[in-house]
Coordinates of N, CA and C and ligand atoms in Angstrom, one line a residue:
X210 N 0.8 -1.2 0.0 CA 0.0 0.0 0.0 C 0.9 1.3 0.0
X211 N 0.5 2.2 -1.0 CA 0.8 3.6 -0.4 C 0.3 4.5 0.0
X212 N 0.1 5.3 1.0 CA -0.4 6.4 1.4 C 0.4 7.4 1.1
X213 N -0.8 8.5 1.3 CA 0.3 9.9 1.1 C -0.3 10.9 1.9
X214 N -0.3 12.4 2.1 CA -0.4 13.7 2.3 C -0.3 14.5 2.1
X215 N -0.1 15.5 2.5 CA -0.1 17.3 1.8 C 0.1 17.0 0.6
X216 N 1.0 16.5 -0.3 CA 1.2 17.0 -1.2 C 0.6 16.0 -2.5
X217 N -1.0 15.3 -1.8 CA -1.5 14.6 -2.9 C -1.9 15.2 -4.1
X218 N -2.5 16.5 -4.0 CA -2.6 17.2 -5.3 C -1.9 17.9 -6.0
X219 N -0.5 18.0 -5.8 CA 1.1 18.4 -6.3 C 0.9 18.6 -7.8
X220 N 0.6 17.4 -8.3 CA 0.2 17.0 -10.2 C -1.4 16.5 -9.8
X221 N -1.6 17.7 -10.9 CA -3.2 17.5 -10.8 C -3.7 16.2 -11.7
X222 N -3.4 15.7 -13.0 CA -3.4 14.7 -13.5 C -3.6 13.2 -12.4
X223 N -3.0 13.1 -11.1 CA -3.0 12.1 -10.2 C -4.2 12.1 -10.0
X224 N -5.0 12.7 -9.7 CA -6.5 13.0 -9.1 C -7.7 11.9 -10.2
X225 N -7.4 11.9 -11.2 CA -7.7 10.8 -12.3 C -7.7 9.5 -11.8
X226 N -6.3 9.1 -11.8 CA -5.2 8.1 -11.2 C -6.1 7.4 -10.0
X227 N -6.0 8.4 -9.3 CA -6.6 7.7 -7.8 C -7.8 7.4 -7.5
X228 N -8.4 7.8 -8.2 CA -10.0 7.4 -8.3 C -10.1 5.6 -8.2
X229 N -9.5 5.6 -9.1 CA -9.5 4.1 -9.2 C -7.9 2.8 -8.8
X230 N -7.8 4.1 -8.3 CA -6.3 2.9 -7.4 C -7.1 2.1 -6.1
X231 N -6.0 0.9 -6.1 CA -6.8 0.1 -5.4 C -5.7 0.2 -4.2
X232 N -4.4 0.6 -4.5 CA -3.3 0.5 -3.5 C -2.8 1.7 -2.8
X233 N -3.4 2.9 -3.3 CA -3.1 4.4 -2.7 C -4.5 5.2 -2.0
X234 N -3.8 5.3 -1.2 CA -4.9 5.6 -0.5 C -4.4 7.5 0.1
X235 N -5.1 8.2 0.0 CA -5.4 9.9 0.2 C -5.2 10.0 2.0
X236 N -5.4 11.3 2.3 CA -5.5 11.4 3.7 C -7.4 11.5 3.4
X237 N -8.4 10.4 4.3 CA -9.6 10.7 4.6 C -10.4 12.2 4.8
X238 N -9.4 13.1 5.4 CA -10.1 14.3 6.0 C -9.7 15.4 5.0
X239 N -10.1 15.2 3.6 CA -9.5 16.1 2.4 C -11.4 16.8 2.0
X240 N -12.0 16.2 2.7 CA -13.8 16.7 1.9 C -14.1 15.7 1.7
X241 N -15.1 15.7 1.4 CA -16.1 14.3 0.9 C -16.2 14.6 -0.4
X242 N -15.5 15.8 -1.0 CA -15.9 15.7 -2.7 C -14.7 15.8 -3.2
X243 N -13.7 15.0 -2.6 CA -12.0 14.8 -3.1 C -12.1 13.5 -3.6
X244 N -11.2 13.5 -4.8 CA -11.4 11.8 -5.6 C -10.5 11.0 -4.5
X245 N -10.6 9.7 -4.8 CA -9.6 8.6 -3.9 C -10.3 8.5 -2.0
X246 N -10.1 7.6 -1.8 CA -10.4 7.1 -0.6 C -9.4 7.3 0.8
X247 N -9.7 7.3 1.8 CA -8.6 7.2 2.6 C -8.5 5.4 3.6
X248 N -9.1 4.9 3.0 CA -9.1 3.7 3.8 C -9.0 2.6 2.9
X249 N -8.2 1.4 2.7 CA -8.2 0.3 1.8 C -8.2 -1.1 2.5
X250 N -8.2 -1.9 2.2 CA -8.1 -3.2 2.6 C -7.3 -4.3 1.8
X251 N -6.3 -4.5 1.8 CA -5.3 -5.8 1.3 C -5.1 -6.8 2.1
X252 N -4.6 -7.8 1.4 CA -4.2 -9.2 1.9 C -2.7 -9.1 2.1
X253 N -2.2 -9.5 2.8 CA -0.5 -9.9 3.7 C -0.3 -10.8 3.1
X254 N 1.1 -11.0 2.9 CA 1.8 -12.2 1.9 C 1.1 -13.7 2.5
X255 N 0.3 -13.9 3.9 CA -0.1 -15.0 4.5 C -1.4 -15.0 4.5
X256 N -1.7 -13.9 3.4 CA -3.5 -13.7 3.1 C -4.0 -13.3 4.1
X257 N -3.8 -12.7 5.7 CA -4.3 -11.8 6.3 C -4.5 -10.4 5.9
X258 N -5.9 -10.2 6.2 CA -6.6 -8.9 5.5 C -5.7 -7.4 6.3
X259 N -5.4 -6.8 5.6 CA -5.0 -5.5 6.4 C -5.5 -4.0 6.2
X260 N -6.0 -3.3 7.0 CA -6.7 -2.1 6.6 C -6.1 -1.1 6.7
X261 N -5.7 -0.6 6.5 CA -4.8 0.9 5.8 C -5.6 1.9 5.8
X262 N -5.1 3.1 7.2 CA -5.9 4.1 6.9 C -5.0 5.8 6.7
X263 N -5.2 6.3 5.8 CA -4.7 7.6 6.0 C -5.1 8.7 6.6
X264 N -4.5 9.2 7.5 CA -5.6 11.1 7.8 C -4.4 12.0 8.3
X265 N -4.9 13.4 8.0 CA -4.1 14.2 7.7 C -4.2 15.2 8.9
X266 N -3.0 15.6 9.8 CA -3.4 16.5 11.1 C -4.2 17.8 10.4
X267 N -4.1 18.6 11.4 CA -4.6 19.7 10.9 C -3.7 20.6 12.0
X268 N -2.9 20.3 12.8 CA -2.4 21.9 13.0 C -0.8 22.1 12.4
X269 N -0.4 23.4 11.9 CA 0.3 23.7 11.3 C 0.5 22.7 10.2
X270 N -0.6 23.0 9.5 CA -0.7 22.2 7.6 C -2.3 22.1 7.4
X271 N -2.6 23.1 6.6 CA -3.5 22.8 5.8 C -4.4 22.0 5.8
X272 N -5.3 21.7 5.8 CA -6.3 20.2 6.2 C -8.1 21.0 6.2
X273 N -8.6 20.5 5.1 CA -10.1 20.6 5.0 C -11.3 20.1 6.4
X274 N -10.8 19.3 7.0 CA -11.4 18.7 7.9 C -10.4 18.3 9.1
X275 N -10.9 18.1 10.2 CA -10.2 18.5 11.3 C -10.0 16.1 11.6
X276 N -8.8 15.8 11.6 CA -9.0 14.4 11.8 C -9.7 13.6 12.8
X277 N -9.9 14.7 14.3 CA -10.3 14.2 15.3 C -11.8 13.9 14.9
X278 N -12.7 14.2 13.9 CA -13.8 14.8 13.2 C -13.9 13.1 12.9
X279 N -13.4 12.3 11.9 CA -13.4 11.7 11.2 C -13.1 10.4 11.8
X280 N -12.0 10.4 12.4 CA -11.5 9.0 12.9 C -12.6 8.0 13.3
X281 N -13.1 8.5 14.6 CA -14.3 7.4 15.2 C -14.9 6.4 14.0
X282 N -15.2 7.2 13.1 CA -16.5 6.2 11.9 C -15.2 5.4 11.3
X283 N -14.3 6.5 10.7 CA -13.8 5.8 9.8 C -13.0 4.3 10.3
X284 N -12.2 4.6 11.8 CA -12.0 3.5 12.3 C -12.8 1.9 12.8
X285 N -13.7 2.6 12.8 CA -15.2 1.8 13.0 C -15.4 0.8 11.8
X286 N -15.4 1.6 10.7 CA -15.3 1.0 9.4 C -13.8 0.1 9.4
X287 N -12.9 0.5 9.3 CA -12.0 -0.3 9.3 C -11.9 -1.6 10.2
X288 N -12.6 -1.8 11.1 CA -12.5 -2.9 12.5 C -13.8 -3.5 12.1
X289 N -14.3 -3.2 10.9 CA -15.3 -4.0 10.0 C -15.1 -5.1 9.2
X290 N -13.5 -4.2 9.3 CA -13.4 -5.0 7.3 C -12.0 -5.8 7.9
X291 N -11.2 -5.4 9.2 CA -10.2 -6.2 9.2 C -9.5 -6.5 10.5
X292 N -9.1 -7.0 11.4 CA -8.6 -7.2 12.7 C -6.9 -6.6 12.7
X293 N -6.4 -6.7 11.0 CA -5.0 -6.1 11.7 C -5.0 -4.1 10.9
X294 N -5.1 -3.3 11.3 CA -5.4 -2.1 11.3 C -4.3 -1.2 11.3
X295 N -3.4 -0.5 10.4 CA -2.4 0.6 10.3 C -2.7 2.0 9.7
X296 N -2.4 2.6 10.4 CA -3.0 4.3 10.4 C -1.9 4.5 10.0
X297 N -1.8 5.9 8.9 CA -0.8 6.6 8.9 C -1.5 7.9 9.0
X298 N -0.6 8.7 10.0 CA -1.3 9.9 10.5 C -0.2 11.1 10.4
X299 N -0.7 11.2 8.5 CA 0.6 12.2 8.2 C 0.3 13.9 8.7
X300 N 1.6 14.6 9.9 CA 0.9 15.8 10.5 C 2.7 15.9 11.2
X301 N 2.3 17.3 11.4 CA 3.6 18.1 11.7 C 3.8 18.3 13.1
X302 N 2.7 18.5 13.7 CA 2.9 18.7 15.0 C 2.8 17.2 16.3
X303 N 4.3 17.0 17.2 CA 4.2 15.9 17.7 C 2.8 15.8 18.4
X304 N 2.5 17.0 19.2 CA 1.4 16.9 19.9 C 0.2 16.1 19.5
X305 N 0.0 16.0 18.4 CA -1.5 15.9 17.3 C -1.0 14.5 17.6
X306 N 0.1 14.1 16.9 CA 0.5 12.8 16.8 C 0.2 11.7 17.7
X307 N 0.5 12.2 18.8 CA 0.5 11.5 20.2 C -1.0 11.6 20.6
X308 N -1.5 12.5 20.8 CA -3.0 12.6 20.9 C -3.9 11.7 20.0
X309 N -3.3 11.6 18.6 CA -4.0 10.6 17.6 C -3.9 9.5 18.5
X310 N -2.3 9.0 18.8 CA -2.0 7.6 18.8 C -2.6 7.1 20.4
X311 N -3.3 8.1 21.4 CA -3.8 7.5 22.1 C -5.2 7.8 22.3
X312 N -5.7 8.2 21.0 CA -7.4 8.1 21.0 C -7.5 6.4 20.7
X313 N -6.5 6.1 19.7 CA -6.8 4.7 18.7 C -5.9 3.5 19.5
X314 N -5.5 4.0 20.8 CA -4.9 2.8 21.4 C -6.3 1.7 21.9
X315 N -5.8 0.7 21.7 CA -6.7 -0.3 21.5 C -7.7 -0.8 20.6
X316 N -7.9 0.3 19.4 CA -8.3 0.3 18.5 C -7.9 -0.3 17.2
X317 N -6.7 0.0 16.8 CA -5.8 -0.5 15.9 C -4.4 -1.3 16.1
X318 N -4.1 -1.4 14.7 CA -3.1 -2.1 15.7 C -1.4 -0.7 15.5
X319 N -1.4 0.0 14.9 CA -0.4 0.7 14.5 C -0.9 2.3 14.7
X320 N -0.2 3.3 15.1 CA -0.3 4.4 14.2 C 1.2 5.3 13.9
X321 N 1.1 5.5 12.7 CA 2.5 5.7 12.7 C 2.3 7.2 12.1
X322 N 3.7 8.1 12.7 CA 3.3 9.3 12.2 C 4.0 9.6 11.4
X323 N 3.8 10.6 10.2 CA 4.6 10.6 9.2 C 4.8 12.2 8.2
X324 N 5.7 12.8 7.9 CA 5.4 14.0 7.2 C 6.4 14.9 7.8
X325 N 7.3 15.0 8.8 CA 8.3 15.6 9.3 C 9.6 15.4 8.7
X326 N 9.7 13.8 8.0 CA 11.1 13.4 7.6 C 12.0 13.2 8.6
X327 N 11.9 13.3 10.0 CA 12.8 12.9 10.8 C 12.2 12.3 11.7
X328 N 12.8 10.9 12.2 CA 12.3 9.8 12.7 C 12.4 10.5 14.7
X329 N 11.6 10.0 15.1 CA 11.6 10.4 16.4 C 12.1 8.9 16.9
X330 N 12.3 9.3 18.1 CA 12.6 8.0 19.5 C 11.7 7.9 20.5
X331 N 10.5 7.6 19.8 CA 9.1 7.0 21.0 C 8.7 6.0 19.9
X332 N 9.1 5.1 19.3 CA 8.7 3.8 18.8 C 8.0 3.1 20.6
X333 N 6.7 2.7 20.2 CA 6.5 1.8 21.5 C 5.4 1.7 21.3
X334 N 4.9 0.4 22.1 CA 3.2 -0.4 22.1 C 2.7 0.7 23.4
X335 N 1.4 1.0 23.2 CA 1.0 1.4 24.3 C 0.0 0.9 25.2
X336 N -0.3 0.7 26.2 CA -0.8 -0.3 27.2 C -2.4 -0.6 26.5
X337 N -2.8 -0.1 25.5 CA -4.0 -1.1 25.1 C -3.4 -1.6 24.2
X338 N -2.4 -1.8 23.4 CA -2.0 -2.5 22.2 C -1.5 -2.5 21.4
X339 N -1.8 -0.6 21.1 CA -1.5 -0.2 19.7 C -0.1 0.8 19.6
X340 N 0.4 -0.1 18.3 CA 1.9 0.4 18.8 C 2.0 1.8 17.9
X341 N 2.9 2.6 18.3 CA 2.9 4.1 17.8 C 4.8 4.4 17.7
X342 N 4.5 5.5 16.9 CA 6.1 6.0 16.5 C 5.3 7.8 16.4
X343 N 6.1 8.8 16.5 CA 5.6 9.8 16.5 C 6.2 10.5 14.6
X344 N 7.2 9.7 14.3 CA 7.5 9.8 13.4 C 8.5 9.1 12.5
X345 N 7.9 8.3 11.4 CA 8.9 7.2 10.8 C 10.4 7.4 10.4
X346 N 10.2 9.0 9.6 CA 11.4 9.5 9.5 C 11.2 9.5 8.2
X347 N 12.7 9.4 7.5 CA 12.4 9.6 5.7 C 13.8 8.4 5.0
X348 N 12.9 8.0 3.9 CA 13.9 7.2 3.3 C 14.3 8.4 2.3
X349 N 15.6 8.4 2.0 CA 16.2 9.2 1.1 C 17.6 9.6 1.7
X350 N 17.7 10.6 0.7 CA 19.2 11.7 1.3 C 19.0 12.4 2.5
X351 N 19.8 11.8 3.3 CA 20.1 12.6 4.8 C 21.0 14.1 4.8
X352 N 21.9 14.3 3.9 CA 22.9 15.0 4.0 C 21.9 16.0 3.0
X353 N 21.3 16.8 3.7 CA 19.9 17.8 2.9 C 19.1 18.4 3.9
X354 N 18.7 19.3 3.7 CA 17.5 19.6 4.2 C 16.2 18.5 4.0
X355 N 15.9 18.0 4.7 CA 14.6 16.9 4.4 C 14.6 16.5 3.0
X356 N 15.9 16.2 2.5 CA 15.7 15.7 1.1 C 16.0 16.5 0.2
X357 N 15.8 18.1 0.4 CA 16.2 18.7 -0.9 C 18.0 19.2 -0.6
X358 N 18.5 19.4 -1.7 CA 20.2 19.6 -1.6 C 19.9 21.1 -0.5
X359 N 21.1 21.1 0.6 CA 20.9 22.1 1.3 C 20.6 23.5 0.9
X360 N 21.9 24.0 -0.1 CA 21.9 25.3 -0.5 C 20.4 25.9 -0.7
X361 N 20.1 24.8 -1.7 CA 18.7 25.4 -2.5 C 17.5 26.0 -1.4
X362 N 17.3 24.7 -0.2 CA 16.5 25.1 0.9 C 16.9 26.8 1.8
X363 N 18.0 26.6 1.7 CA 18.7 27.7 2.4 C 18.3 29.2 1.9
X364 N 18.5 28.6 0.7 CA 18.5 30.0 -0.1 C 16.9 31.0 -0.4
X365 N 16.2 29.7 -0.1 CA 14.8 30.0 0.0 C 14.3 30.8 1.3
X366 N 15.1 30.1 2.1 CA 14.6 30.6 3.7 C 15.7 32.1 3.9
X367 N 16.6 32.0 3.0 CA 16.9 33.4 3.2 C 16.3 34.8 2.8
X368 N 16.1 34.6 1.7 CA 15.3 35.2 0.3 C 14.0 35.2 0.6
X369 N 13.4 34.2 0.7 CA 11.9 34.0 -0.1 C 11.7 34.3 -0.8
X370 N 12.8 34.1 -1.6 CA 12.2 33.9 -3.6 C 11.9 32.4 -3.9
X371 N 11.5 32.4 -4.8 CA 11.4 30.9 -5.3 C 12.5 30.3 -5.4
X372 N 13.2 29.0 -5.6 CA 14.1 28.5 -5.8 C 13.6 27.3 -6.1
X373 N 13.8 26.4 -7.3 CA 13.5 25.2 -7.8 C 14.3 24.1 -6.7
X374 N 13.8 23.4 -5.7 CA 14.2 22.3 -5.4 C 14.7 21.2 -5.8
X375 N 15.9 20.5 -5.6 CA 15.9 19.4 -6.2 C 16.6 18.6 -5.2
X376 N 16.7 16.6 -5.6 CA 17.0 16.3 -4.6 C 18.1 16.3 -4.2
X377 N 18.6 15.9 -3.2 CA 19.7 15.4 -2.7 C 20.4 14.7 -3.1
X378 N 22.2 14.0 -2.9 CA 22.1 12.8 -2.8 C 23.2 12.1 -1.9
X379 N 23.4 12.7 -1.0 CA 24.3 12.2 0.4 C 23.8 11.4 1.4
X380 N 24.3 10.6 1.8 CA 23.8 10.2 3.3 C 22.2 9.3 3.1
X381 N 22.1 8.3 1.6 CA 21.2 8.0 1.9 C 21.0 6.6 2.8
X382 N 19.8 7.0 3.2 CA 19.7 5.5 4.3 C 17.6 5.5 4.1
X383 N 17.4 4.3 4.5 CA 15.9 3.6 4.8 C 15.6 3.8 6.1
X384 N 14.2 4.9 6.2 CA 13.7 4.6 7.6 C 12.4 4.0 7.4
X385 N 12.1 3.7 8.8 CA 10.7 3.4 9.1 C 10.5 2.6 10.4
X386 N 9.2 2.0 10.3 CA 9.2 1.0 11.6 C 8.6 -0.2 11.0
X387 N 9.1 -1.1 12.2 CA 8.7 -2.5 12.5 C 8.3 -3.3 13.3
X388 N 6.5 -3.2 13.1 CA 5.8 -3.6 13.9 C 5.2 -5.1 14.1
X389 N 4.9 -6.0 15.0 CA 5.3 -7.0 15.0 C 3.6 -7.4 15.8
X390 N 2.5 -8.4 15.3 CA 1.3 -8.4 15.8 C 0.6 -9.4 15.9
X391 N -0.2 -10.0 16.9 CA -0.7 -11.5 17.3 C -2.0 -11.0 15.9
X392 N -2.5 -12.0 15.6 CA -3.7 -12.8 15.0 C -5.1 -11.7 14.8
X393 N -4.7 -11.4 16.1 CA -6.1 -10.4 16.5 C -5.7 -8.9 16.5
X394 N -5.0 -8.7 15.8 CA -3.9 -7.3 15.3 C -3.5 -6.4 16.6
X395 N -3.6 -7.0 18.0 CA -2.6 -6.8 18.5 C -1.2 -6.6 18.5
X396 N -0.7 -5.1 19.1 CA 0.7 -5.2 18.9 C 2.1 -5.6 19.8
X397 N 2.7 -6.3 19.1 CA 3.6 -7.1 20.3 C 4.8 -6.4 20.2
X398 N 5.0 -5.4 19.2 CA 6.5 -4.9 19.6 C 6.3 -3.7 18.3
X399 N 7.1 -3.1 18.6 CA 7.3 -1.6 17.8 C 9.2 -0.9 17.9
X400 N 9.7 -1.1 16.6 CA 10.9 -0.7 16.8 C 11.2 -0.1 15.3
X401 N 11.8 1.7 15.6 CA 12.0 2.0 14.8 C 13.4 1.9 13.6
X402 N 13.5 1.9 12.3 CA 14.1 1.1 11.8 C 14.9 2.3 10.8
X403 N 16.4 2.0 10.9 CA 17.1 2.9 10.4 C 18.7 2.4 9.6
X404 N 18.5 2.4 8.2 CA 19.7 1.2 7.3 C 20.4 2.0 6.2
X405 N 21.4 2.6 6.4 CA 21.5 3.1 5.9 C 22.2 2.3 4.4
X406 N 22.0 3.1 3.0 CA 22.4 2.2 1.8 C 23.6 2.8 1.2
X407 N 24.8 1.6 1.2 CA 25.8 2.2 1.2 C 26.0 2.7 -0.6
Ligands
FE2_90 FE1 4.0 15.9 4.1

């Protein structure tokens, strides 16, 4: 599956695209009259069903609808269709993050937060089950401003002129986490995951 955020409508042509993807899924809290879904359902290489949800914070970033708004049903819906359960709750501020991950404790089995590009250090299950990260981090070029070659970022934040971004390519390495879940999408372990490629 992939999820995404802020920047689903970057290329407006995708909006076509996603209507009918079966494997990308939107942040939920974009309006009800935004193409693509925020919630999917796949099978695990051992044919367990997995439900995949996206939602998008709302403080400091943009967001049509407020997530706390949304979650209840849509999680509801999700614990319909599948017992193992992963949120991605792409949002900038830790606070939101953490507040997300302990509305849905016990509820799901994951929530992982995502959209900062740097991985925090609170990987952990929390006492109803559901394991949380406040933030995966970013696969890509480390030696950058979040990915873009430093100068360019720099020069923007000095200026505020435009400056064409581009990426990086130093220091890359793979983040994320790895979460580990009994049958009944309980979570038995949560450890964040950091490789760098040489
Ligand atoms: Fe983002």
């Amino acid at each position: 599956m992939i999820t995404l955020g802020n920047h689903v409508w970057r290329r407006r042509e995708f909006a076509q695209y996603l209507k009918s993807a079966e494997r990308v899924v939107r942040p939920a809290n974009l309006g009800s009259s935004a193409p693509g879904s925020g919630l999917a359902v796949v099978d695990a290489e051992d044919g367990t069903p997995v439900a995949v949800v996206n939602l998008q914070g709302s403080l400091f970033i943009s967001t049509p609808v407020s997530p706390f708004e949304v979650v209840d049903e849509l999680v509801e819906q999700a614990r319909s269709l599948a017992k193992v359960i992963v949120v991605d709750f792409h949002a900038e501020a830790t606070s939101e993050k953490i507040a997300m991950a302990r509305v849905l404790d016990g509820l799901v089995t994951a929530v992982i937060g995502t959209h900062t590009h740097v991985q925090t250090s609170d990987a952990r299950v929390q006492p109803g089950g559901t394991a949380a990260i406040t933030d995966a981090g970013m696969t890509g070029p480390h030696d950058s401003v979040i990915g873009v070659k430093a100068e360019l970022a720099i020069a923007r934040m000095r200026t505020g002129m435009p400056v064409r971004f581009e990426p990086a390519e130093g220091g890359v390495r793979i983040e994320g986490v790895l979460v580990e879940c009994d049958a009944d999408g309980r979570a038995l372990s949560c450890e964040a995951v950091r490789v760098p490629v040489p």
